[in-house]
Coordinates of C-alpha atoms in Angstrom, one line a residue:
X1 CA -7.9 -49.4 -36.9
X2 CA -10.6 -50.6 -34.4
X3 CA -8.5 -50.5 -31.7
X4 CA -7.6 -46.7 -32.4
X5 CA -11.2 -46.2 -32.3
X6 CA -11.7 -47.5 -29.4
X7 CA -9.2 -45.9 -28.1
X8 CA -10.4 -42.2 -29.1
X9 CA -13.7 -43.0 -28.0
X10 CA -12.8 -44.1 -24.2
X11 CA -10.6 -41.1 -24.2
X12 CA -13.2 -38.8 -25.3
X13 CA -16.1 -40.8 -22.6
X14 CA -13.1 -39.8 -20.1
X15 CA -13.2 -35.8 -20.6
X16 CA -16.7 -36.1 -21.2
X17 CA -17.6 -37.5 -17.7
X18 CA -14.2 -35.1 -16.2
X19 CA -14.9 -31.6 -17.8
X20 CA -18.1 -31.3 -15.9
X21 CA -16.4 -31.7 -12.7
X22 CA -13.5 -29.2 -13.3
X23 CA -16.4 -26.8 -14.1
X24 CA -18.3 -27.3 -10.7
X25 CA -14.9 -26.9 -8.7
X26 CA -14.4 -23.9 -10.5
X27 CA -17.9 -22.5 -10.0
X28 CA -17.1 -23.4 -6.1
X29 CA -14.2 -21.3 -6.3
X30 CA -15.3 -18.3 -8.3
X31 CA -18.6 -18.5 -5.4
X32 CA -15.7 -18.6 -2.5
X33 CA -14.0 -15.7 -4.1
X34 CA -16.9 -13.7 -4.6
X35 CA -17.7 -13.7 -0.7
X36 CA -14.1 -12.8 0.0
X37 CA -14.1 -9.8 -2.7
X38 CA -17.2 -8.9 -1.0
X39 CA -16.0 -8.5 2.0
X40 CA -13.1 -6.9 0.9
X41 CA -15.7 -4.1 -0.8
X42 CA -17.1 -3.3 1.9
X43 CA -14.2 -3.4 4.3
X44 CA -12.7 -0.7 2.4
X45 CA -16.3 1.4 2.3
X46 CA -15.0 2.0 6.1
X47 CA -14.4 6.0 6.9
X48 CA -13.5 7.6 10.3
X49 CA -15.9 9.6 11.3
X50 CA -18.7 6.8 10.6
X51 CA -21.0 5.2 13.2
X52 CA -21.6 2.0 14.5
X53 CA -24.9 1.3 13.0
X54 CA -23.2 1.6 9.6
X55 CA -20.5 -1.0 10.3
X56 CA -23.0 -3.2 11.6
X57 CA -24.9 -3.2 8.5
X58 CA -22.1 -5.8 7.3
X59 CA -20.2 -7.0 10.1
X60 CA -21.4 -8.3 13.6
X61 CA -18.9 -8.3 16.8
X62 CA -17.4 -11.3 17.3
X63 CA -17.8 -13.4 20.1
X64 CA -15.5 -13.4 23.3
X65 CA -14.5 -10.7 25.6
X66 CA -14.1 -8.1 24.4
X67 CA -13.1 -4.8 26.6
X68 CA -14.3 -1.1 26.4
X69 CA -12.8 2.2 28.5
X70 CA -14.0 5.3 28.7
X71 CA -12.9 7.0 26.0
X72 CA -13.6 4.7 23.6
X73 CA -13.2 0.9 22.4
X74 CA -12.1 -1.5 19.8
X75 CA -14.4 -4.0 18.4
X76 CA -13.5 -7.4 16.9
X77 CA -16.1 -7.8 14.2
X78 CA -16.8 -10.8 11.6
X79 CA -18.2 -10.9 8.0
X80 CA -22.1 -11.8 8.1
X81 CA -21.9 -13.9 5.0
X82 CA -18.5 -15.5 6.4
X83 CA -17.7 -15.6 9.7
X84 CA -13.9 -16.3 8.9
X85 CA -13.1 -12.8 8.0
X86 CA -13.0 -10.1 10.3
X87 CA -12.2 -6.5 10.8
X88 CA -11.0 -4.7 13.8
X89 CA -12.7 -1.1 14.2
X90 CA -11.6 1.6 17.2
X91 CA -14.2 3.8 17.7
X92 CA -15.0 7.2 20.1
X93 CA -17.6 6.5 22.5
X94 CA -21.1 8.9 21.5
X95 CA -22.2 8.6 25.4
X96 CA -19.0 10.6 27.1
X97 CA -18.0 9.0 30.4
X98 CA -20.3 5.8 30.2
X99 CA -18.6 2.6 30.8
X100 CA -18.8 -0.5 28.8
X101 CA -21.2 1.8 26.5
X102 CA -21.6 0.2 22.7
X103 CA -24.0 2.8 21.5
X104 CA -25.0 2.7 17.4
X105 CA -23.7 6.4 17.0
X106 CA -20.3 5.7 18.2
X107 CA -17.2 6.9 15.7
X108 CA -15.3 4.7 13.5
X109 CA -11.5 6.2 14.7
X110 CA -9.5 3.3 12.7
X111 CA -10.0 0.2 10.4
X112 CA -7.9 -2.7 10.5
X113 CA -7.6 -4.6 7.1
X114 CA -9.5 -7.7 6.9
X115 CA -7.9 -10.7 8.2
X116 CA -8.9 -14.5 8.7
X117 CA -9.5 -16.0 11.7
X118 CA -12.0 -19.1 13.4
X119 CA -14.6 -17.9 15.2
X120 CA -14.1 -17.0 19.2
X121 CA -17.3 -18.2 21.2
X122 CA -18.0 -17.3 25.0

């Protein structure tokens, strides 16, 4: 009978001292998802016929070359809080026949759905 005890009480020590940790990994997660879902959210708050400056207000262009024409550009952006996700936006140039122009009030044209990649650096 002693030995049962024992038993019952080790095992109970064991999810004791284990439960906490399945809770932390799963706080870790839920925290992991919620930057994802976030950028999801706002992802999707994309239009055409937005600007610039309201892209910008979540994402940031991503590093690298990245080339512009005339008549307008695409832009590989990443997520501020994460810069694994990213977005690629086509947008009209505001300033008409400038070059290499990034101006805040150029139009969003397309949105591609987020995606994950590592960071490109110059």
């Amino acid at each position: 009978m002693r030995s049962a005890i024992v038993v019952v009480t080790i095992i109970c020590g064991l999810f004791a001292v284990t439960e906490p940790g399945l809770r932390q990994n799963s706080v870790k997660q839920q925290d992991s998802c919620a930057v994802v879902k976030e950028a999801l959210n706002n992802s999707l708050h994309f239009k055409v016929g937005m600007t610039r400056r309201e892209v910008e207000k979540y994402f940031s262009p991503d590093g690298g070359l990245q080339f512009f024409s005339t008549t307008g550009s695409t832009t590989r952006y990443v997520y501020l809080k994460c810069e694994f996700i990213k977005v690629n936006v086509s947008f009209k140039s505001a300033v008409h026949g400038s070059r290499n122009s990034r101006s805040p009030d150029d139009i969003v044209e397309s949105v591609s759905k987020p995606y994950l990649e590592y960071p490109v650096a110059d």
